[in-house]
Amino acid sequence: MITDITSPSHADAGRRFAQPSARFCEAWRLMATARAMANWYENHRNVCSRYVHSTSRGHEAIQVAAALHLQPDDYAAPYYRDDAFLLGLGLTPYELMLQLLAKADDPFSGGRTYYAHPSLRRPGFPTIPHQSSATGMQAIPATGMAQGILYLTRQGLLHPDLRPVVVCSIGDGAMTEGEVSEALQMAVLKKLPILYLVQDNDWAISATGAEMHAMNAWEFAAGFKGLRRLQTDGVAFVQAYEAVGEAMAYVREQRAPLLLHARCPLLNHHTSGVRQEFYRPPDEVERLHQSDPVDHLSAYLTREGIATHEELDLWEDEINEMIALEFERALAAPDPDPATVRDYVFVPTSITAEQGQRHPEGAENVLMVDAALHAIDELLSEHPEALLYGQDVGKRLGGVFREAARLAEKHGEHRVFNTPIQEAYLVGSTVGMSAVGAKPIVEIQFADYIWPGMNQLVEELSKSCYLSQGQFPVQALIRIPIGAYGGGGPYHSGSIESTLLTIRGIKVVYPANAADLKGLMKAAFLDPNPVIMLEHKGLYWSKVPGTAAARTPEPDRHYVVPLGKARLVQEAAPHHGKQGTSAVIITYGMGVYWALAATASFEDRISIQDLRTLHPLDWEAVVNEVEKHNKVLLLTEEPLLNSFMESLAGRISRQCFRALDAPVFTLGAEALPAVPLNVVLERAMLPTPEKVGAALEELLAW
């Protein structure tokens, strides 16, 4: 049964505590510290406003209440106003000030990201993966953490006595984001142990609640069957503490989601850069200050005889003195070393050389789709922390290309399962999964449908390692069928690699045959960084004319191909290179087969280099081939204009200029918005062996 409840009154809550004095005094100190820090930042704007920041003024009670209920084995996803929450967890004002001032010793990011954007993996503290500023984006990674916890529990990979929960803190304005709905849907669908803590101050920068939504988060949550709801006053600490305790107990014991809606005033600016006097009436701000949570708790402590006014004044003086000293210490701390600016884009991978047997004795030729299927099967067998999910990959179908056929039957439907049509959740959940120790393999059904997942890919996956100083690389393998395959039409034939390659912090792999697909798949899974594997639909079954060579003998189960290593598919005779009568085609994916078909009539004058990995690029191999042949054709299936290959052409022209005997030639698809459905039009748009041959004739004539 779903039960919707409102927390008990402030007076009732106070009577439920056994000897609460020490905890209430501790909470007051934390809340007063958060207020004092906010006041100090405001009074020293000449220094503190160099970098934009938000503070928890008005939210201190609900944040500290939530923090005091968390345990070291729990997980949290705060948002950018949660500095009181961080103090409640045990972080020091000095640590937060180091981040405020973007100092080298900022424990979260080394000066790379904003104030109150934590990345915390520290003994005795809840785990907090990298948190971004993107509004509402934390809901999906946080829900992914809860799903990962559920999965690891079912796999027997968590100690049976542990019952960790996830707290996702979020503003009410962010609840209107579509990705929040995806998170809530999955939380109730899978019955995940997560608490959504909604802090409602009725503002989203200058927009009021009435302008933003037709209902608040409490009302909105009623539409998610199975999501228990709770409301509380976010000003009154005692009531908030009781409500959070009840909420956490429910999530921890029932292993089910709950949304806690807390109303609280915004007593400071939206950020230091967007000041409240720009858009809020002064009388409203003055009225709201009568609901200051710190003053509210002060009144409670004195009324109940827990502390005197004199004691509170003394504590406040001590806090203010401490804040002043700590700020001066943080101000004097060193700035980051410029030499470290490139650190932590990726963390090192253990796969640095080709291993295993590519062509084992007696191995049968396999299709690319079967090589992928076998690779995933072997990974699931060897790694209990691995799981595969996506649209239609489950037991009933096993993938629209049968690339996951029978995996759910063999490994269980809790390890291989269907998801809703939620590309953002598919991508973003891997952040949370990785943070708790699961190893997700997810599939986007077609490359044309990646776009709803781009927010998560850009804001969460790609930045996590860099902005957390390597604490939270996202170990995720994202599979994406790609490319045209004869009449697939405008929504199932697209190429997206150039867009992906503008996102720093992810790796992009594009195999062109079965052996490479299996070896790269294994290496991508074992890589501790996010990897996108683009798998060409036209090569899956070798049904497109001229792609029979995509079938290869199947490598053994130990075979891996390190990412960032190109492969020479075809090599021109050495004497042509010396005579200046050869050229190299640098390509990947379907381009390999257009090149093979086109060069059949050029005898031994053309080398073909398959990049295999687009990022990191094997630049050394590219330069080697350019210098060997002095003439180069870059071939891609993508529309050429503003593409990865045009960028590579510019780089080759700049850095290999002295070795070139001709301009760098490029060939790709026509610059059209989509691949047309009719196969005649599709052929007119895409490269063909004939087009490649014509380009080679022109290139060799230089």
XYZ file of C-alpha atoms in Angstrom, residues 101-564:
464
model
C 38.682 30.130 -3.579
C 39.631 27.422 -6.143
C 42.820 26.496 -4.318
C 45.202 23.642 -5.073
C 44.296 21.838 -1.832
C 40.561 21.886 -2.528
C 39.921 18.244 -1.533
C 37.186 17.728 -4.084
C 38.577 19.081 -7.339
C 41.924 20.789 -6.823
C 40.486 24.131 -7.879
C 38.638 22.836 -10.926
C 35.003 23.325 -9.946
C 32.587 25.474 -7.972
C 31.906 25.851 -4.268
C 29.789 23.076 -2.700
C 30.337 20.759 -5.674
C 31.797 17.808 -3.755
C 33.526 14.641 -4.852
C 34.138 12.629 -1.716
C 35.546 9.153 -1.232
C 36.854 9.248 2.339
C 36.794 6.619 5.125
C 34.083 7.313 7.680
C 32.041 9.507 5.308
C 29.200 8.751 2.915
C 30.382 8.518 -0.682
C 29.580 11.509 -2.888
C 30.387 11.126 -6.599
C 31.203 14.242 -8.601
C 28.301 16.714 -8.561
C 27.661 19.107 -11.434
C 25.800 22.427 -11.649
C 23.371 21.184 -14.294
C 19.952 21.598 -12.709
C 18.291 18.318 -11.825
C 20.939 16.223 -13.545
C 21.972 14.586 -10.256
C 18.685 12.681 -10.041
C 19.652 10.073 -12.627
C 23.186 9.312 -11.366
C 21.807 9.164 -7.810
C 19.122 6.710 -8.888
C 21.790 4.749 -10.720
C 23.644 4.454 -7.413
C 20.543 3.014 -5.782
C 20.057 0.606 -8.674
C 23.699 -0.422 -8.414
C 23.297 -1.074 -4.686
C 20.263 -3.265 -5.374
C 22.167 -5.158 -8.059
C 25.285 -5.748 -5.949
C 23.089 -6.921 -3.074
C 21.350 -9.467 -5.314
C 24.722 -10.632 -6.576
C 25.962 -11.187 -3.035
C 28.705 -8.594 -3.546
C 27.686 -6.452 -0.558
C 28.016 -7.560 3.058
C 24.580 -8.861 4.142
C 24.557 -6.580 7.190
C 24.920 -3.456 5.068
C 21.749 -1.616 4.074
C 23.068 1.511 2.366
C 20.743 4.190 1.061
C 21.143 7.076 -1.359
C 20.060 10.646 -0.631
C 19.425 12.797 -3.687
C 19.108 16.465 -2.706
C 17.365 18.684 -5.225
C 15.571 22.018 -5.522
C 11.844 22.171 -6.236
C 12.424 24.100 -9.445
C 14.564 21.277 -10.803
C 11.698 18.832 -10.364
C 10.249 20.018 -13.678
C 13.243 18.620 -15.582
C 12.302 15.632 -17.718
C 15.310 13.679 -16.484
C 13.963 13.854 -12.921
C 10.853 12.043 -14.126
C 13.014 9.351 -15.706
C 14.769 8.882 -12.371
C 11.534 8.668 -10.382
C 10.104 6.212 -12.894
C 13.050 3.863 -12.491
C 13.070 4.240 -8.708
C 9.512 2.981 -8.380
C 9.796 0.474 -11.229
C 12.799 -1.239 -9.636
C 11.914 -0.381 -5.990
C 15.222 1.321 -5.239
C 16.572 2.443 -1.836
C 16.711 6.195 -2.461
C 15.439 9.296 -0.668
C 14.685 12.312 -2.853
C 15.065 15.354 -0.599
C 13.319 18.288 -2.262
C 14.207 21.698 -0.840
C 11.448 24.082 -1.875
C 12.203 27.790 -1.485
C 9.730 28.816 -4.207
C 12.411 30.377 -6.405
C 14.430 29.361 -9.466
C 16.690 32.371 -9.949
C 14.091 35.074 -10.692
C 11.169 32.774 -11.485
C 8.677 31.952 -8.750
C 7.059 28.589 -8.139
C 3.822 29.832 -9.637
C 5.633 30.606 -12.880
C 7.558 27.326 -12.971
C 5.033 24.595 -12.320
C 1.378 23.735 -11.875
C 2.117 21.685 -8.762
C 4.895 21.369 -6.236
C 7.092 18.313 -5.828
C 4.824 16.779 -3.186
C 1.841 16.932 -5.534
C 3.871 15.884 -8.563
C 5.209 12.779 -6.810
C 1.674 11.453 -6.337
C 1.731 10.450 -10.009
C 4.452 7.856 -9.410
C 2.765 4.754 -8.079
C 4.929 3.220 -5.373
C 6.739 6.435 -4.412
C 5.980 7.193 -0.772
C 5.698 10.904 0.060
C 6.442 12.937 3.150
C 6.236 16.664 3.849
C 7.954 18.704 6.530
C 8.719 22.233 7.629
C 12.282 22.896 6.524
C 12.701 25.787 8.957
C 12.082 23.918 12.233
C 15.100 21.705 12.840
C 13.385 19.386 15.335
C 10.534 18.676 12.956
C 12.894 18.314 9.997
C 15.140 15.932 11.927
C 12.167 13.766 12.868
C 10.879 13.733 9.295
C 14.253 12.817 7.807
C 14.636 10.073 10.406
C 11.286 8.605 9.478
C 12.062 8.861 5.787
C 15.503 7.291 6.116
C 14.187 4.452 8.266
C 11.561 3.653 5.632
C 14.069 3.645 2.757
C 16.652 1.688 4.737
C 14.251 -0.974 6.003
C 11.814 -1.287 3.103
C 14.447 -0.830 0.353
C 12.005 1.425 -1.464
C 12.001 5.052 -2.647
C 10.565 8.036 -0.797
C 10.244 11.716 -1.619
C 10.558 14.207 1.238
C 9.318 17.713 0.441
C 10.645 20.457 2.727
C 9.607 24.093 2.518
C 12.291 26.599 3.451
C 13.042 30.266 2.742
C 15.791 31.538 0.458
C 17.559 34.058 2.690
C 20.420 34.903 0.361
C 21.115 35.497 -3.286
C 20.531 32.807 -5.873
C 24.283 32.967 -6.410
C 26.930 35.554 -5.692
C 26.548 36.626 -9.320
C 22.725 36.894 -9.323
C 21.875 39.036 -6.326
C 18.451 39.045 -4.715
C 18.054 42.825 -4.931
C 17.954 42.465 -8.716
C 14.545 40.806 -8.603
C 13.168 40.404 -5.053
C 11.247 43.126 -3.158
C 13.154 44.226 -0.029
C 10.097 43.830 2.199
C 9.749 40.202 1.144
C 13.376 39.465 2.014
C 12.976 41.192 5.382
C 9.809 39.215 6.117
C 11.460 35.907 5.229
C 14.324 36.592 7.606
C 11.803 36.193 10.405
C 11.884 32.477 9.470
C 15.636 32.083 9.845
C 16.206 28.395 10.751
C 19.146 29.246 13.021
C 17.055 31.731 15.015
C 14.216 29.232 15.115
C 16.451 26.596 16.694
C 17.942 29.195 19.049
C 14.460 29.968 20.341
C 13.757 26.268 20.804
C 16.995 25.654 22.734
C 16.387 28.534 25.111
C 12.683 27.765 25.527
C 13.424 24.142 26.387
C 16.247 25.075 28.738
C 18.872 23.320 26.619
C 21.017 26.448 26.243
C 20.941 30.025 27.464
C 21.081 33.172 25.379
C 24.512 33.856 26.822
C 25.794 30.426 25.796
C 24.472 30.849 22.284
C 26.098 34.276 21.992
C 29.399 32.829 23.195
C 29.201 29.939 20.712
C 28.398 32.347 17.910
C 31.403 34.517 18.785
C 33.624 31.433 18.751
C 32.251 30.408 15.364
C 32.781 33.858 13.863
C 36.346 33.954 15.149
C 37.030 30.502 13.739
C 35.554 31.449 10.354
C 37.761 34.538 10.142
C 40.910 32.568 10.945
C 40.072 29.720 8.573
C 39.290 32.112 5.751
C 42.643 33.855 6.119
C 44.333 30.463 6.098
C 42.441 29.426 2.953
C 43.205 32.742 1.292
C 46.918 32.165 1.872
C 46.812 28.594 0.508
C 48.560 28.066 -2.849
C 46.789 28.190 -6.177
C 46.971 25.130 -8.424
C 50.139 24.550 -10.430
C 49.410 25.379 -14.102
C 51.363 22.255 -15.026
C 48.519 20.143 -13.564
C 45.827 21.525 -15.852
C 45.894 18.408 -18.078
C 45.819 15.930 -15.187
C 42.888 13.567 -14.598
C 41.190 13.699 -17.994
C 41.400 9.908 -17.796
C 42.820 7.497 -15.263
C 45.270 4.866 -16.556
C 43.966 1.605 -17.958
C 45.657 -1.744 -17.440
C 45.157 -2.728 -21.097
C 48.177 -1.261 -22.860
C 49.147 -4.083 -25.235
C 47.391 -6.633 -27.411
C 46.901 -9.859 -25.465
C 45.435 -13.274 -26.164
C 45.120 -14.951 -29.549
C 43.527 -13.105 -32.438
C 43.435 -16.170 -34.671
C 43.373 -19.288 -32.471
C 44.040 -22.563 -34.210
C 40.827 -24.034 -35.571
C 38.776 -20.909 -34.887
C 35.684 -20.504 -37.043
C 34.768 -17.318 -38.828
C 32.141 -15.323 -36.980
C 29.936 -12.398 -37.810
C 30.571 -9.127 -36.019
C 27.251 -9.401 -34.212
C 28.195 -12.830 -32.870
C 31.632 -11.633 -31.810
C 29.941 -8.898 -29.772
C 27.468 -11.362 -28.292
C 30.233 -13.762 -27.276
C 32.326 -10.947 -25.781
C 29.460 -9.804 -23.548
C 28.671 -13.391 -22.593
C 32.272 -13.960 -21.502
C 32.390 -10.675 -19.590
C 29.206 -11.498 -17.692
C 30.565 -14.956 -16.883
C 33.862 -13.619 -15.565
C 32.685 -10.464 -13.796
C 29.767 -10.804 -11.366
C 29.689 -7.029 -10.957
C 28.857 -6.627 -14.689
C 25.328 -6.142 -15.995
C 23.751 -5.298 -19.350
C 20.649 -3.198 -19.841
C 18.918 -1.180 -22.535
C 15.849 -1.127 -24.732
C 14.803 -4.594 -25.925
C 18.000 -6.376 -24.848
C 16.087 -8.551 -22.377
C 14.956 -12.137 -22.539
C 12.047 -11.737 -24.933
C 14.020 -10.323 -27.891
C 17.718 -10.129 -27.037
C 18.310 -6.891 -28.937
C 16.844 -5.649 -32.194
C 19.940 -7.006 -33.955
C 20.012 -10.135 -31.747
C 23.253 -8.794 -30.277
C 22.136 -9.910 -26.792
C 20.331 -13.106 -27.774
C 19.847 -15.592 -24.904
C 22.044 -13.611 -22.515
C 19.154 -12.996 -20.125
C 18.288 -16.686 -20.102
C 21.865 -17.640 -19.300
C 22.805 -14.937 -16.796
C 19.446 -14.032 -15.276
C 16.950 -11.264 -15.871
C 18.380 -9.214 -13.009
C 21.659 -8.968 -14.962
C 20.351 -8.544 -18.517
C 17.112 -6.591 -18.702
C 14.971 -4.132 -20.611
C 14.626 -0.510 -19.600
C 12.001 2.108 -20.417
C 12.597 4.335 -23.421
C 14.848 6.646 -21.422
C 18.158 7.374 -23.126
C 19.116 9.930 -20.482
C 18.683 7.320 -17.769
C 20.604 4.715 -19.747
C 23.602 7.025 -20.041
C 23.460 8.810 -16.691
C 22.751 5.777 -14.527
C 26.208 4.461 -15.376
C 27.693 7.272 -13.255
C 25.935 5.963 -10.167
C 26.479 2.325 -11.031
C 30.203 2.908 -11.379
C 30.390 4.875 -8.116
C 29.045 1.959 -6.076
C 31.211 -0.662 -7.797
C 28.935 -2.130 -10.458
C 30.212 -2.318 -14.048
C 27.425 -1.357 -16.447
C 27.191 -2.205 -20.114
C 24.315 -0.277 -21.665
C 22.932 -0.065 -25.148
C 21.380 2.844 -27.020
C 19.224 1.184 -29.653
C 20.251 3.434 -32.575
C 22.798 6.230 -32.852
C 20.019 8.577 -33.959
C 18.500 8.281 -30.468
C 21.541 9.293 -28.431
C 20.478 12.935 -28.230
C 18.238 12.690 -25.123
C 21.265 11.227 -23.336
C 23.665 14.019 -24.273
C 23.040 16.049 -21.109
C 24.236 13.175 -18.965
C 27.084 12.304 -21.302
C 28.430 15.863 -21.323
C 27.671 17.093 -17.808
C 28.139 13.926 -15.787
C 30.181 11.180 -17.487
C 32.731 13.261 -19.338
C 33.577 15.667 -16.501
C 33.491 13.322 -13.502
C 37.102 12.119 -13.572
C 38.607 15.530 -14.303
C 36.566 17.488 -11.775
C 37.016 14.900 -9.022
C 40.804 14.684 -9.471
C 40.491 11.072 -10.549
C 38.375 10.014 -7.555
C 35.353 9.165 -9.691
C 36.160 8.004 -13.201
C 33.040 6.494 -14.701
C 33.626 2.898 -15.735
C 30.928 2.487 -18.343
C 30.667 0.747 -21.698
C 27.993 2.307 -23.890
C 27.170 0.379 -27.054
C 25.596 2.238 -29.979
C 24.646 0.640 -33.323
C 25.473 3.208 -36.001
C 25.556 3.887 -39.711
C 23.576 3.316 -42.893
C 22.805 -0.227 -43.982
C 20.567 0.016 -47.049
C 17.151 1.608 -46.595
C 17.330 2.203 -42.857
C 16.035 5.713 -43.370
C 16.554 9.033 -41.620
C 16.117 7.881 -38.015
C 18.064 4.626 -38.055
C 21.074 5.337 -40.288
C 22.835 8.340 -38.831
C 26.493 8.824 -37.931
C 27.292 10.747 -34.750
C 31.007 10.327 -34.124
C 32.010 13.943 -34.781
C 29.531 15.163 -32.181
C 30.790 12.617 -29.665
C 34.388 13.597 -30.342
C 33.728 17.174 -29.262
C 33.050 15.823 -25.748
C 36.313 15.657 -23.847
C 36.627 12.965 -21.208
C 35.082 10.028 -23.076
C 36.701 7.452 -25.341
C 35.191 6.528 -28.706
C 35.846 3.173 -30.378
C 34.723 2.122 -33.880
C 35.678 -1.465 -34.902
C 35.360 -2.682 -38.484
C 35.558 -6.473 -38.129
C 34.645 -9.261 -35.739
C 38.087 -9.761 -34.189
C 38.538 -6.081 -33.465
C 35.018 -5.805 -32.097
C 35.624 -8.575 -29.591
C 39.073 -7.376 -28.577
C 38.046 -3.744 -28.277
C 34.865 -4.685 -26.407
C 36.903 -6.472 -23.747
C 39.382 -3.604 -23.464
C 36.569 -1.044 -23.280
C 34.902 -2.940 -20.452
C 38.159 -3.175 -18.515
C 38.976 0.493 -19.079
C 38.152 2.508 -15.919
C 36.937 5.436 -18.053
C 33.701 5.917 -20.038
C 33.909 4.276 -23.459
C 31.414 4.514 -26.307
C 31.562 1.627 -28.736
C 30.104 2.430 -32.149
C 29.057 -0.779 -33.927
C 28.144 -0.479 -37.584
C 24.798 -2.065 -38.396
C 25.815 -2.664 -42.001
C 28.776 -4.745 -40.825
C 26.944 -6.709 -38.122
C 25.737 -9.426 -40.503
C 28.041 -8.747 -43.502
C 24.931 -8.427 -45.645
C 25.995 -5.175 -47.284
C 27.835 -6.039 -50.536
C 31.600 -5.938 -50.145
C 31.676 -6.450 -46.369
C 32.384 -10.185 -46.212
C 35.817 -9.453 -44.703
C 34.107 -8.162 -41.562
C 33.766 -11.852 -40.690
C 36.962 -13.125 -39.103
C 38.150 -16.116 -37.088
C 36.925 -15.586 -33.543
C 39.650 -14.602 -31.061
C 39.953 -16.483 -27.803
C 38.299 -15.280 -24.591
C 41.513 -13.595 -23.428
C 41.919 -11.420 -26.513
C 42.047 -7.667 -25.963
C 42.998 -4.804 -28.267
C 44.257 -1.686 -26.454
C 42.283 1.448 -27.189
C 44.122 4.052 -29.230
